[in-house]
mmCIF file of C-alpha atoms in Angstrom:
data_model
loop_
_atom_site.group_PDB
_atom_site.id
_atom_site.type_symbol
_atom_site.label_atom_id
_atom_site.label_comp_id
_atom_site.label_asym_id
_atom_site.label_seq_id
_atom_site.Cartn_x
_atom_site.Cartn_y
_atom_site.Cartn_z
ATOM 1 C CA UNK P 272 14.458 6.143 -28.688
ATOM 2 C CA UNK P 273 11.985 8.148 -26.598
ATOM 3 C CA UNK P 274 13.203 9.866 -23.455
ATOM 4 C CA UNK P 275 11.577 12.500 -21.293
ATOM 5 C CA UNK P 276 12.357 13.750 -17.815
ATOM 6 C CA UNK P 277 12.085 10.982 -15.222
ATOM 7 C CA UNK P 278 10.752 8.560 -17.836
ATOM 8 C CA UNK P 279 11.968 5.336 -19.369
ATOM 9 C CA UNK P 280 13.687 5.241 -22.748
ATOM 10 C CA UNK P 281 11.230 3.358 -24.960
ATOM 11 C CA UNK P 282 12.461 1.616 -28.156
ATOM 12 C CA UNK P 283 10.560 2.110 -31.387
ATOM 13 C CA UNK P 284 10.301 -1.636 -31.908
ATOM 14 C CA UNK P 285 8.437 -2.955 -28.859
ATOM 15 C CA UNK P 286 9.003 -6.558 -29.907
ATOM 16 C CA UNK P 287 12.577 -6.160 -28.656
ATOM 17 C CA UNK P 288 11.309 -5.710 -25.100
ATOM 18 C CA UNK P 289 8.280 -8.032 -25.199
ATOM 19 C CA UNK P 290 8.314 -11.507 -23.688
ATOM 20 C CA UNK P 291 5.694 -14.252 -24.042
ATOM 21 C CA UNK P 292 5.113 -17.791 -25.199
ATOM 22 C CA UNK P 293 2.395 -17.915 -27.905
ATOM 23 C CA UNK P 294 1.770 -21.572 -27.085
ATOM 24 C CA UNK P 295 0.729 -20.566 -23.564
ATOM 25 C CA UNK P 296 -2.156 -18.411 -24.832
ATOM 26 C CA UNK P 297 -5.574 -19.672 -25.891
ATOM 27 C CA UNK P 298 -7.105 -18.481 -29.148
ATOM 28 C CA UNK P 299 -9.757 -15.889 -28.168
ATOM 29 C CA UNK P 300 -12.239 -17.564 -30.516
ATOM 30 C CA UNK P 301 -12.116 -20.661 -28.318
ATOM 31 C CA UNK P 302 -13.518 -18.739 -25.334
ATOM 32 C CA UNK P 303 -16.196 -16.819 -27.151
ATOM 33 C CA UNK P 304 -14.241 -13.650 -27.943
ATOM 34 C CA UNK P 305 -13.445 -11.908 -31.204
ATOM 35 C CA UNK P 306 -10.352 -13.098 -33.031
ATOM 36 C CA UNK P 307 -8.377 -9.930 -32.294
ATOM 37 C CA UNK P 308 -9.514 -9.495 -28.661
ATOM 38 C CA UNK P 309 -6.157 -10.382 -27.121
ATOM 39 C CA UNK P 310 -4.191 -8.151 -29.483
ATOM 40 C CA UNK P 311 -6.524 -5.225 -28.859
ATOM 41 C CA UNK P 312 -6.002 -5.574 -25.127
ATOM 42 C CA UNK P 313 -2.255 -5.924 -25.544
ATOM 43 C CA UNK P 314 -2.149 -2.813 -27.746
ATOM 44 C CA UNK P 315 -3.521 -0.834 -24.807
ATOM 45 C CA UNK P 316 -0.707 -2.217 -22.628
ATOM 46 C CA UNK P 317 1.838 -1.180 -25.253
ATOM 47 C CA UNK P 318 0.373 2.327 -25.170
ATOM 48 C CA UNK P 319 0.758 2.293 -21.388
ATOM 49 C CA UNK P 320 4.411 1.286 -21.767
ATOM 50 C CA UNK P 321 5.034 3.931 -24.442
ATOM 51 C CA UNK P 322 4.199 6.618 -21.888
ATOM 52 C CA UNK P 323 7.686 6.033 -20.534
ATOM 53 C CA UNK P 324 6.353 5.860 -16.996
ATOM 54 C CA UNK P 325 6.529 2.106 -16.498
ATOM 55 C CA UNK P 326 9.906 0.333 -16.689
ATOM 56 C CA UNK P 327 8.107 -3.008 -16.870
ATOM 57 C CA UNK P 328 4.515 -4.229 -17.207
ATOM 58 C CA UNK P 329 3.131 -7.766 -17.071
ATOM 59 C CA UNK P 330 -0.430 -8.889 -17.715
ATOM 60 C CA UNK P 331 -2.306 -12.163 -17.382
ATOM 61 C CA UNK P 332 -5.931 -12.452 -18.479
ATOM 62 C CA UNK P 333 -8.051 -15.582 -18.216
ATOM 63 C CA UNK P 334 -11.479 -16.010 -19.802
ATOM 64 C CA UNK P 335 -13.485 -19.078 -18.869
ATOM 65 C CA UNK P 336 -10.458 -20.266 -16.905
ATOM 66 C CA UNK P 337 -8.182 -20.276 -19.961
ATOM 67 C CA UNK P 338 -5.246 -17.929 -20.459
ATOM 68 C CA UNK P 339 -5.747 -15.555 -23.389
ATOM 69 C CA UNK P 340 -2.869 -13.245 -22.447
ATOM 70 C CA UNK P 341 0.290 -13.883 -20.432
ATOM 71 C CA UNK P 342 2.865 -11.329 -21.500
ATOM 72 C CA UNK P 343 5.429 -8.880 -20.195
ATOM 73 C CA UNK P 344 7.019 -5.782 -21.690
ATOM 74 C CA UNK P 345 10.014 -3.762 -20.584
ATOM 75 C CA UNK P 346 12.616 -4.457 -17.948
ATOM 76 C CA UNK P 347 12.740 -5.712 -14.394
ATOM 77 C CA UNK P 348 16.008 -3.911 -13.670
ATOM 78 C CA UNK P 349 18.391 -1.410 -15.191
ATOM 79 C CA UNK P 350 15.919 0.658 -17.226
ATOM 80 C CA UNK P 351 14.512 3.041 -14.622
ATOM 81 C CA UNK P 352 15.273 6.748 -15.064
ATOM 82 C CA UNK P 353 18.719 7.605 -13.741
ATOM 83 C CA UNK P 354 19.566 3.955 -13.056
ATOM 84 C CA UNK P 355 22.571 2.344 -14.664
ATOM 85 C CA UNK P 356 23.807 -1.208 -14.743
ATOM 86 C CA UNK P 357 22.901 -4.242 -16.756
ATOM 87 C CA UNK P 358 19.333 -4.449 -17.946
ATOM 88 C CA UNK P 359 17.262 -7.461 -16.958
ATOM 89 C CA UNK P 360 14.172 -8.152 -19.043
ATOM 90 C CA UNK P 361 10.802 -8.416 -17.372
ATOM 91 C CA UNK P 362 9.228 -11.747 -18.310
ATOM 92 C CA UNK P 363 6.006 -13.516 -17.342
ATOM 93 C CA UNK P 364 8.125 -15.472 -14.850
ATOM 94 C CA UNK P 365 9.411 -12.371 -13.005
ATOM 95 C CA UNK P 366 8.160 -11.876 -9.418
ATOM 96 C CA UNK P 367 6.772 -8.395 -8.737
ATOM 97 C CA UNK P 368 5.752 -6.822 -5.422
ATOM 98 C CA UNK P 369 1.951 -6.603 -5.268
ATOM 99 C CA UNK P 370 1.947 -3.784 -2.705
ATOM 100 C CA UNK P 371 -1.620 -3.319 -1.417
ATOM 101 C CA UNK P 372 -2.947 -6.024 -3.718
ATOM 102 C CA UNK P 373 -1.375 -8.237 -1.030
ATOM 103 C CA UNK P 374 -4.251 -7.295 1.289
ATOM 104 C CA UNK P 375 -6.833 -9.451 -0.445
ATOM 105 C CA UNK P 376 -4.639 -12.540 -0.330
ATOM 106 C CA UNK P 377 -3.742 -12.001 3.324
ATOM 107 C CA UNK P 378 -7.411 -11.422 4.186
ATOM 108 C CA UNK P 379 -8.312 -14.768 2.662
ATOM 109 C CA UNK P 380 -6.068 -16.451 5.241
ATOM 110 C CA UNK P 381 -8.411 -15.103 7.917
ATOM 111 C CA UNK P 382 -11.378 -16.404 5.924
ATOM 112 C CA UNK P 383 -9.650 -19.779 5.649
ATOM 113 C CA UNK P 384 -9.206 -19.955 9.406
ATOM 114 C CA UNK P 385 -12.898 -19.077 9.798
ATOM 115 C CA UNK P 386 -13.721 -21.882 7.388
ATOM 116 C CA UNK P 387 -11.676 -24.226 9.575
ATOM 117 C CA UNK P 388 -13.601 -23.141 12.685
ATOM 118 C CA UNK P 389 -10.599 -21.492 14.343
ATOM 119 C CA UNK P 390 -12.153 -18.030 14.492
ATOM 120 C CA UNK P 391 -15.291 -16.103 13.544
ATOM 121 C CA UNK P 392 -15.406 -13.014 11.349
ATOM 122 C CA UNK P 393 -17.792 -11.339 13.759
ATOM 123 C CA UNK P 394 -15.687 -12.347 16.722
ATOM 124 C CA UNK P 395 -13.843 -9.593 18.512
ATOM 125 C CA UNK P 396 -10.171 -9.129 17.649
ATOM 126 C CA UNK P 397 -9.478 -9.129 21.387
ATOM 127 C CA UNK P 398 -10.973 -12.625 21.694
ATOM 128 C CA UNK P 399 -8.006 -13.903 19.701
ATOM 129 C CA UNK P 400 -5.405 -11.252 20.533
ATOM 130 C CA UNK P 401 -6.237 -10.131 24.103
ATOM 131 C CA UNK P 402 -3.577 -7.427 24.218
ATOM 132 C CA UNK P 403 -5.472 -5.577 21.484
ATOM 133 C CA UNK P 404 -8.551 -5.061 23.650
ATOM 134 C CA UNK P 405 -7.905 -1.717 25.299
ATOM 135 C CA UNK P 406 -8.305 2.027 24.772
ATOM 136 C CA UNK P 407 -11.695 1.606 23.128
ATOM 137 C CA UNK P 408 -10.800 -1.290 20.837
ATOM 138 C CA UNK P 409 -12.461 -3.970 22.966
ATOM 139 C CA UNK P 410 -15.450 -4.487 20.668
ATOM 140 C CA UNK P 411 -13.733 -4.215 17.271
ATOM 141 C CA UNK P 412 -14.468 -7.287 15.157
ATOM 142 C CA UNK P 413 -12.337 -9.066 12.600
ATOM 143 C CA UNK P 414 -14.853 -8.149 9.921
ATOM 144 C CA UNK P 415 -14.451 -4.459 10.769
ATOM 145 C CA UNK P 416 -10.671 -4.837 10.775
ATOM 146 C CA UNK P 417 -10.612 -6.403 7.297
ATOM 147 C CA UNK P 418 -13.061 -3.810 5.909
ATOM 148 C CA UNK P 419 -11.018 -0.757 7.023
ATOM 149 C CA UNK P 420 -13.472 0.086 9.804
ATOM 150 C CA UNK P 421 -11.331 -0.619 12.878
ATOM 151 C CA UNK P 422 -10.300 3.000 13.445
ATOM 152 C CA UNK P 423 -6.548 2.294 13.262
ATOM 153 C CA UNK P 424 -5.485 3.687 9.869
ATOM 154 C CA UNK P 425 -2.200 5.032 11.256
ATOM 155 C CA UNK P 426 0.760 3.749 13.208
ATOM 156 C CA UNK P 427 0.557 5.755 16.489
ATOM 157 C CA UNK P 428 3.836 7.625 16.166
ATOM 158 C CA UNK P 429 4.370 11.245 15.146
ATOM 159 C CA UNK P 430 7.397 10.446 13.023
ATOM 160 C CA UNK P 431 7.372 6.925 11.630
ATOM 161 C CA UNK P 432 10.683 5.595 10.370
ATOM 162 C CA UNK P 433 9.583 3.670 7.292
ATOM 163 C CA UNK P 434 12.013 0.864 8.089
ATOM 164 C CA UNK P 435 9.884 0.211 11.193
ATOM 165 C CA UNK P 436 7.333 -1.334 8.829
ATOM 166 C CA UNK P 437 9.717 -4.282 8.508
ATOM 167 C CA UNK P 438 9.422 -4.962 12.270
ATOM 168 C CA UNK P 439 6.219 -7.019 12.509
ATOM 169 C CA UNK P 440 6.256 -7.532 16.279
ATOM 170 C CA UNK P 441 6.943 -3.881 17.091
ATOM 171 C CA UNK P 442 4.134 -2.629 14.847
ATOM 172 C CA UNK P 443 1.703 -5.091 16.437
ATOM 173 C CA UNK P 444 2.755 -3.905 19.905
ATOM 174 C CA UNK P 445 2.255 -0.250 18.962
ATOM 175 C CA UNK P 446 -1.149 -0.884 17.416
ATOM 176 C CA UNK P 447 -2.325 -2.949 20.378
ATOM 177 C CA UNK P 448 -1.500 -0.044 22.666
ATOM 178 C CA UNK P 449 -3.103 2.561 20.415
ATOM 179 C CA UNK P 450 -6.408 4.375 20.726
ATOM 180 C CA UNK P 451 -8.714 4.174 17.670
ATOM 181 C CA UNK P 452 -9.995 7.298 15.958
ATOM 182 C CA UNK P 453 -13.446 5.685 15.716
ATOM 183 C CA UNK P 454 -14.646 2.640 17.627
ATOM 184 C CA UNK P 455 -18.169 2.070 16.293
ATOM 185 C CA UNK P 456 -17.190 0.318 13.035
ATOM 186 C CA UNK P 457 -19.241 2.584 10.775
ATOM 187 C CA UNK P 458 -16.459 4.950 9.732
ATOM 188 C CA UNK P 459 -14.401 3.770 6.775
ATOM 189 C CA UNK P 460 -10.780 4.902 6.664
ATOM 190 C CA UNK P 461 -8.371 2.896 4.519
ATOM 191 C CA UNK P 462 -5.829 1.030 6.650
ATOM 192 C CA UNK P 463 -2.849 1.064 4.286
ATOM 193 C CA UNK P 464 -0.669 -1.301 6.322
ATOM 194 C CA UNK P 465 -1.956 -1.401 9.904
ATOM 195 C CA UNK P 466 -4.832 -3.887 9.702
ATOM 196 C CA UNK P 467 -2.595 -6.413 8.001
ATOM 197 C CA UNK P 468 -0.303 -6.652 11.013
ATOM 198 C CA UNK P 469 -3.161 -7.177 13.465
ATOM 199 C CA UNK P 470 -4.945 -9.691 11.227
ATOM 200 C CA UNK P 471 -1.619 -11.445 10.725
ATOM 201 C CA UNK P 472 -1.002 -11.601 14.454
ATOM 202 C CA UNK P 473 -4.488 -13.075 14.958
ATOM 203 C CA UNK P 474 -3.853 -15.679 12.259
ATOM 204 C CA UNK P 475 -0.599 -16.727 13.842
ATOM 205 C CA UNK P 476 -2.077 -16.820 17.350
ATOM 206 C CA UNK P 477 -5.091 -19.009 16.517
ATOM 207 C CA UNK P 478 -3.237 -21.339 14.136
ATOM 208 C CA UNK P 479 0.043 -21.678 15.987
ATOM 209 C CA UNK P 480 1.816 -21.246 12.646
ATOM 210 C CA UNK P 481 3.739 -18.423 11.002
ATOM 211 C CA UNK P 482 1.987 -16.227 8.483
ATOM 212 C CA UNK P 483 4.535 -17.257 5.860
ATOM 213 C CA UNK P 484 3.718 -20.923 6.455
ATOM 214 C CA UNK P 485 -0.024 -20.288 6.326
ATOM 215 C CA UNK P 486 0.268 -18.515 3.001
ATOM 216 C CA UNK P 487 2.415 -21.289 1.610
ATOM 217 C CA UNK P 488 0.290 -24.229 2.717
ATOM 218 C CA UNK P 489 -3.204 -22.765 2.360
ATOM 219 C CA UNK P 490 -2.854 -20.815 -0.885
ATOM 220 C CA UNK P 491 0.509 -20.860 -2.684
ATOM 221 C CA UNK P 492 1.106 -24.619 -2.765
ATOM 222 C CA UNK P 493 -2.495 -25.548 -3.689
ATOM 223 C CA UNK P 494 -2.227 -23.093 -6.596
ATOM 224 C CA UNK P 495 1.139 -24.485 -7.671
ATOM 225 C CA UNK P 496 2.926 -21.138 -7.248
ATOM 226 C CA UNK P 497 6.701 -20.783 -7.180
ATOM 227 C CA UNK P 498 6.521 -17.398 -5.463
ATOM 228 C CA UNK P 499 3.320 -15.922 -3.959
ATOM 229 C CA UNK P 500 4.921 -15.310 -0.592
ATOM 230 C CA UNK P 501 5.752 -12.468 1.756
ATOM 231 C CA UNK P 502 9.030 -11.109 0.461
ATOM 232 C CA UNK P 503 11.338 -13.447 -1.376
ATOM 233 C CA UNK P 504 13.746 -16.215 -0.492
ATOM 234 C CA UNK P 505 17.394 -15.035 -0.588
ATOM 235 C CA UNK P 506 18.072 -16.995 -3.765
ATOM 236 C CA UNK P 507 15.143 -15.292 -5.538
ATOM 237 C CA UNK P 508 15.712 -11.684 -4.514
ATOM 238 C CA UNK P 509 17.976 -11.010 -7.492
ATOM 239 C CA UNK P 510 15.153 -12.065 -9.851
ATOM 240 C CA UNK P 511 12.612 -9.586 -8.512
ATOM 241 C CA UNK P 512 11.491 -6.571 -10.490
ATOM 242 C CA UNK P 513 12.673 -3.361 -8.857
ATOM 243 C CA UNK P 514 10.323 -0.428 -8.413
ATOM 244 C CA UNK P 515 10.971 3.074 -9.711
ATOM 245 C CA UNK P 516 9.498 6.508 -9.070
ATOM 246 C CA UNK P 517 8.710 8.082 -12.437
ATOM 247 C CA UNK P 518 7.077 11.191 -13.767
ATOM 248 C CA UNK P 519 6.556 14.485 -11.939
ATOM 249 C CA UNK P 520 6.551 15.087 -8.215
ATOM 250 C CA UNK P 521 3.175 14.770 -6.529
ATOM 251 C CA UNK P 522 1.086 17.932 -6.162
ATOM 252 C CA UNK P 523 0.688 18.995 -2.545
ATOM 253 C CA UNK P 524 -2.789 17.468 -1.908
ATOM 254 C CA UNK P 525 -1.798 14.058 -3.255
ATOM 255 C CA UNK P 526 1.559 14.179 -1.480
ATOM 256 C CA UNK P 527 -0.323 14.719 1.791
ATOM 257 C CA UNK P 528 -2.617 11.738 1.176
ATOM 258 C CA UNK P 529 0.329 9.534 0.185
ATOM 259 C CA UNK P 530 2.366 10.402 3.264
ATOM 260 C CA UNK P 531 -0.619 9.927 5.561
ATOM 261 C CA UNK P 532 -1.282 6.461 4.117
ATOM 262 C CA UNK P 533 2.293 5.280 3.548
ATOM 263 C CA UNK P 534 4.302 7.206 6.203
ATOM 264 C CA UNK P 535 6.867 8.383 3.672
ATOM 265 C CA UNK P 536 7.079 10.501 0.571
ATOM 266 C CA UNK P 537 5.919 8.918 -2.657
ATOM 267 C CA UNK P 538 9.372 8.866 -4.255
ATOM 268 C CA UNK P 539 10.840 7.192 -1.165
ATOM 269 C CA UNK P 540 8.637 4.125 -1.534
ATOM 270 C CA UNK P 541 10.686 2.647 -4.368
ATOM 271 C CA UNK P 542 13.873 2.978 -2.322
ATOM 272 C CA UNK P 543 12.291 1.258 0.684
ATOM 273 C CA UNK P 544 10.716 -1.588 -1.288
ATOM 274 C CA UNK P 545 13.870 -2.329 -3.272
ATOM 275 C CA UNK P 546 15.788 -2.784 -0.021
ATOM 276 C CA UNK P 547 16.826 -6.299 0.972
ATOM 277 C CA UNK P 548 15.287 -5.818 4.422
ATOM 278 C CA UNK P 549 11.865 -5.268 2.872
ATOM 279 C CA UNK P 550 12.251 -8.402 0.747
ATOM 280 C CA UNK P 551 13.111 -10.385 3.876
ATOM 281 C CA UNK P 552 10.211 -9.058 5.968
ATOM 282 C CA UNK P 553 6.562 -10.000 6.409
ATOM 283 C CA UNK P 554 4.389 -6.958 5.705
ATOM 284 C CA UNK P 555 0.984 -8.625 5.346
ATOM 285 C CA UNK P 556 -0.728 -5.717 3.621
ATOM 286 C CA UNK P 557 2.085 -4.797 1.259
ATOM 287 C CA UNK P 558 4.867 -7.227 0.371
ATOM 288 C CA UNK P 559 3.536 -10.369 -1.257
ATOM 289 C CA UNK P 560 5.577 -11.104 -4.371
ATOM 290 C CA UNK P 561 4.110 -13.017 -7.289
ATOM 291 C CA UNK P 562 4.113 -13.250 -11.047
ATOM 292 C CA UNK P 563 1.089 -11.936 -12.903
ATOM 293 C CA UNK P 564 0.065 -15.522 -13.622
ATOM 294 C CA UNK P 565 0.275 -16.483 -9.951
ATOM 295 C CA UNK P 566 -1.842 -13.530 -8.848
ATOM 296 C CA UNK P 567 -4.246 -14.459 -11.640
ATOM 297 C CA UNK P 568 -4.446 -18.049 -10.399
ATOM 298 C CA UNK P 569 -5.619 -16.774 -7.030
ATOM 299 C CA UNK P 570 -8.489 -14.829 -8.590
ATOM 300 C CA UNK P 571 -9.375 -17.580 -11.037
ATOM 301 C CA UNK P 572 -9.650 -20.011 -8.145
ATOM 302 C CA UNK P 573 -12.027 -17.632 -6.357
ATOM 303 C CA UNK P 574 -14.004 -17.126 -9.563
ATOM 304 C CA UNK P 575 -14.370 -20.904 -9.854
ATOM 305 C CA UNK P 576 -15.876 -21.205 -6.395
ATOM 306 C CA UNK P 577 -12.657 -22.154 -4.614
ATOM 307 C CA UNK P 578 -11.493 -24.865 -7.021
ATOM 308 C CA UNK P 579 -8.111 -24.940 -8.745
ATOM 309 C CA UNK P 580 -7.304 -27.754 -11.176
ATOM 310 C CA UNK P 581 -9.895 -30.010 -9.602
ATOM 311 C CA UNK P 582 -8.792 -29.437 -6.007
ATOM 312 C CA UNK P 583 -10.752 -27.424 -3.467
ATOM 313 C CA UNK P 584 -8.824 -24.545 -1.893
ATOM 314 C CA UNK P 585 -11.770 -22.629 -0.347
ATOM 315 C CA UNK P 586 -15.412 -23.474 0.162
ATOM 316 C CA UNK P 587 -17.773 -21.508 -2.052
ATOM 317 C CA UNK P 588 -19.544 -20.190 1.065
ATOM 318 C CA UNK P 589 -16.241 -18.771 2.293
ATOM 319 C CA UNK P 590 -15.762 -16.845 -0.930
ATOM 320 C CA UNK P 591 -19.334 -15.553 -0.840
ATOM 321 C CA UNK P 592 -18.677 -14.182 2.650
ATOM 322 C CA UNK P 593 -15.388 -12.630 1.558
ATOM 323 C CA UNK P 594 -16.969 -10.680 -1.313
ATOM 324 C CA UNK P 595 -20.082 -9.568 0.584
ATOM 325 C CA UNK P 596 -20.087 -5.744 0.938
ATOM 326 C CA UNK P 597 -19.241 -4.444 4.393
ATOM 327 C CA UNK P 598 -21.408 -1.399 3.734
ATOM 328 C CA UNK P 599 -22.450 1.035 1.022
ATOM 329 C CA UNK P 600 -20.017 2.961 -1.117
ATOM 330 C CA UNK P 601 -18.800 6.019 0.789
ATOM 331 C CA UNK P 602 -16.048 8.609 0.842
ATOM 332 C CA UNK P 603 -13.081 6.953 2.490
ATOM 333 C CA UNK P 604 -11.513 9.221 5.112
ATOM 334 C CA UNK P 605 -7.965 8.239 4.215
ATOM 335 C CA UNK P 606 -8.223 8.030 0.431
ATOM 336 C CA UNK P 607 -10.683 10.934 0.166
ATOM 337 C CA UNK P 608 -12.432 9.053 -2.628
ATOM 338 C CA UNK P 609 -15.586 6.900 -2.881
ATOM 339 C CA UNK P 610 -14.828 3.219 -2.263
ATOM 340 C CA UNK P 611 -16.851 0.129 -1.331
ATOM 341 C CA UNK P 612 -15.056 -2.651 0.553
ATOM 342 C CA UNK P 613 -15.861 -6.196 1.537
ATOM 343 C CA UNK P 614 -13.894 -7.853 4.358
ATOM 344 C CA UNK P 615 -11.155 -8.678 1.814
ATOM 345 C CA UNK P 616 -11.647 -6.790 -1.445
ATOM 346 C CA UNK P 617 -12.281 -3.496 -3.196
ATOM 347 C CA UNK P 618 -15.589 -4.018 -4.990
ATOM 348 C CA UNK P 619 -16.578 -3.039 -8.499
ATOM 349 C CA UNK P 620 -19.239 -0.497 -9.311
ATOM 350 C CA UNK P 621 -21.782 0.590 -11.904
ATOM 351 C CA UNK P 622 -21.631 2.603 -14.125
ATOM 352 C CA UNK P 623 -17.885 2.913 -13.498
ATOM 353 C CA UNK P 624 -15.489 1.698 -10.848
ATOM 354 C CA UNK P 625 -11.941 0.503 -10.307
ATOM 355 C CA UNK P 626 -12.234 -2.375 -12.783
ATOM 356 C CA UNK P 627 -13.797 -0.435 -15.630
ATOM 357 C CA UNK P 628 -17.327 0.231 -16.789
ATOM 358 C CA UNK P 629 -20.295 -1.764 -15.508
ATOM 359 C CA UNK P 630 -18.456 -4.217 -13.263
ATOM 360 C CA UNK P 631 -20.739 -4.205 -10.182
ATOM 361 C CA UNK P 632 -19.905 -7.785 -9.187
ATOM 362 C CA UNK P 633 -16.157 -7.592 -9.743
ATOM 363 C CA UNK P 634 -13.833 -7.919 -6.766
ATOM 364 C CA UNK P 635 -10.111 -7.478 -6.369
ATOM 365 C CA UNK P 636 -7.567 -4.998 -5.098
ATOM 366 C CA UNK P 637 -5.392 -2.101 -6.132
ATOM 367 C CA UNK P 638 -1.676 -1.993 -5.421
ATOM 368 C CA UNK P 639 0.119 1.341 -5.412
ATOM 369 C CA UNK P 640 -2.241 2.995 -7.902
ATOM 370 C CA UNK P 641 -1.489 0.962 -11.027
ATOM 371 C CA UNK P 642 -1.183 -2.651 -9.942
ATOM 372 C CA UNK P 643 -4.680 -4.082 -10.269
ATOM 373 C CA UNK P 644 -5.765 -7.694 -9.756
ATOM 374 C CA UNK P 645 -9.401 -8.782 -9.958
ATOM 375 C CA UNK P 646 -12.085 -11.213 -11.051
ATOM 376 C CA UNK P 647 -15.366 -10.358 -12.738
ATOM 377 C CA UNK P 648 -17.953 -13.169 -12.669
ATOM 378 C CA UNK P 649 -20.185 -11.311 -15.141
ATOM 379 C CA UNK P 650 -17.427 -11.412 -17.767
ATOM 380 C CA UNK P 651 -15.957 -14.717 -16.572
ATOM 381 C CA UNK P 652 -12.487 -13.186 -16.410
ATOM 382 C CA UNK P 653 -9.624 -13.015 -13.955
ATOM 383 C CA UNK P 654 -6.967 -10.365 -14.510
ATOM 384 C CA UNK P 655 -3.608 -9.425 -13.050
ATOM 385 C CA UNK P 656 -1.949 -6.210 -14.240
ATOM 386 C CA UNK P 657 1.437 -5.654 -12.597
ATOM 387 C CA UNK P 658 3.990 -2.928 -13.204
ATOM 388 C CA UNK P 659 7.024 -1.340 -11.636
ATOM 389 C CA UNK P 660 6.458 2.371 -12.261
ATOM 390 C CA UNK P 661 5.277 4.316 -9.219
ATOM 391 C CA UNK P 662 3.674 7.468 -10.563
ATOM 392 C CA UNK P 663 0.596 9.660 -10.529
ATOM 393 C CA UNK P 664 1.362 11.338 -13.849
ATOM 394 C CA UNK P 665 -1.965 12.077 -15.580
ATOM 395 C CA UNK P 666 -0.947 10.261 -18.758
ATOM 396 C CA UNK P 667 -0.093 7.164 -16.724
ATOM 397 C CA UNK P 668 -3.474 7.112 -15.004
ATOM 398 C CA UNK P 669 -5.151 7.643 -18.373
ATOM 399 C CA UNK P 670 -3.302 4.765 -20.036
ATOM 400 C CA UNK P 671 -4.061 2.436 -17.127
ATOM 401 C CA UNK P 672 -7.732 3.374 -17.405
ATOM 402 C CA UNK P 673 -7.565 2.584 -21.120
ATOM 403 C CA UNK P 674 -6.164 -0.872 -20.391
ATOM 404 C CA UNK P 675 -9.049 -1.549 -18.014
ATOM 405 C CA UNK P 676 -11.506 -0.215 -20.563
ATOM 406 C CA UNK P 677 -10.015 -2.382 -23.286
ATOM 407 C CA UNK P 678 -10.341 -5.497 -21.148
ATOM 408 C CA UNK P 679 -13.970 -4.659 -20.391
ATOM 409 C CA UNK P 680 -14.828 -3.979 -24.049
ATOM 410 C CA UNK P 681 -13.055 -7.013 -25.454
ATOM 411 C CA UNK P 682 -14.347 -9.416 -22.800
ATOM 412 C CA UNK P 683 -18.095 -8.769 -22.929
ATOM 413 C CA UNK P 684 -20.475 -9.919 -20.241
ATOM 414 C CA UNK P 685 -21.628 -13.521 -20.389
ATOM 415 C CA UNK P 686 -24.562 -13.007 -18.054
#
């Protein structure tokens, strides 16, 4: 057994903590890949798990719409450092919190309402939520809001009680009364949770339906998902993977960025998100739960022009609008890193970006550093990499990068 400070005990035989159904996976040769492509990718995930920084990892990869990997390794509960109790295996059927990868799915609800003629992306937020139109926010558009250009990256309180994030109506009220730090729409500053509340309030106002119902009827049910919802139903909360802070404490610069974006210290996030109140809330930008396969279905549907199993979920024009860049790549004022957004997604780059090397047309989203869900039309792949370890340990970031690199190398471009 391997054990290091604030790390998971990793067994020598990883087959004892690996879960998958071989019959559910397509032979790589059948989708134009090398025979050992899937195993090479999975080996990189095993290396990620061996770091001891991830209690559980699940991965679904589709190529040409067919599943070549749908596996999980580790535990959903009971294996985190310093945590006792009965261990519960992580399986491909385990729901995991997507954190900020929720943003892309929530944003597509706004795009769906635009498709239905109930709003316009270039319409002002205040046209649909009049109470938002004050203190310099009168001209902010929905497109700017979804692309992190609305000037409201922070909840306007000096000391934010993190549990306030579970109070949807109160956050909306505070943000409507706030003054933006930039009103022209050209300044990009990642809105970690704030934009989701306002976009969610707009969606509810123009549709007359709850955000939970919209997600269920417009996306989850058409994709045949059991979960893919904000939080979890009471009967499913005990099945969810719990999150764990692992590895070393954050260095001061990163700790500052994390607190500014998340309103609490990095190691406090796991405690908050494992709380029943969080699982019962609607946090549009941060608490959609799904299996890796379900998140992958969402991206495969987008990759296929809005079609899932022969049924249209989105128009192809809607998807094209959702992936269109909102501006050039630039240093984000919250993340302090170069990022290019569309009004829904983090976009890929060339020669290297979030989704690996030479993925300029890829689109997806990051969730708490090492949850990554995306589609790459050039490689004809959709991918969902979920895990429960919340860490910035250098060896964790390196192993995640190696997983992304392995997927890129073993799923070569088709165009």
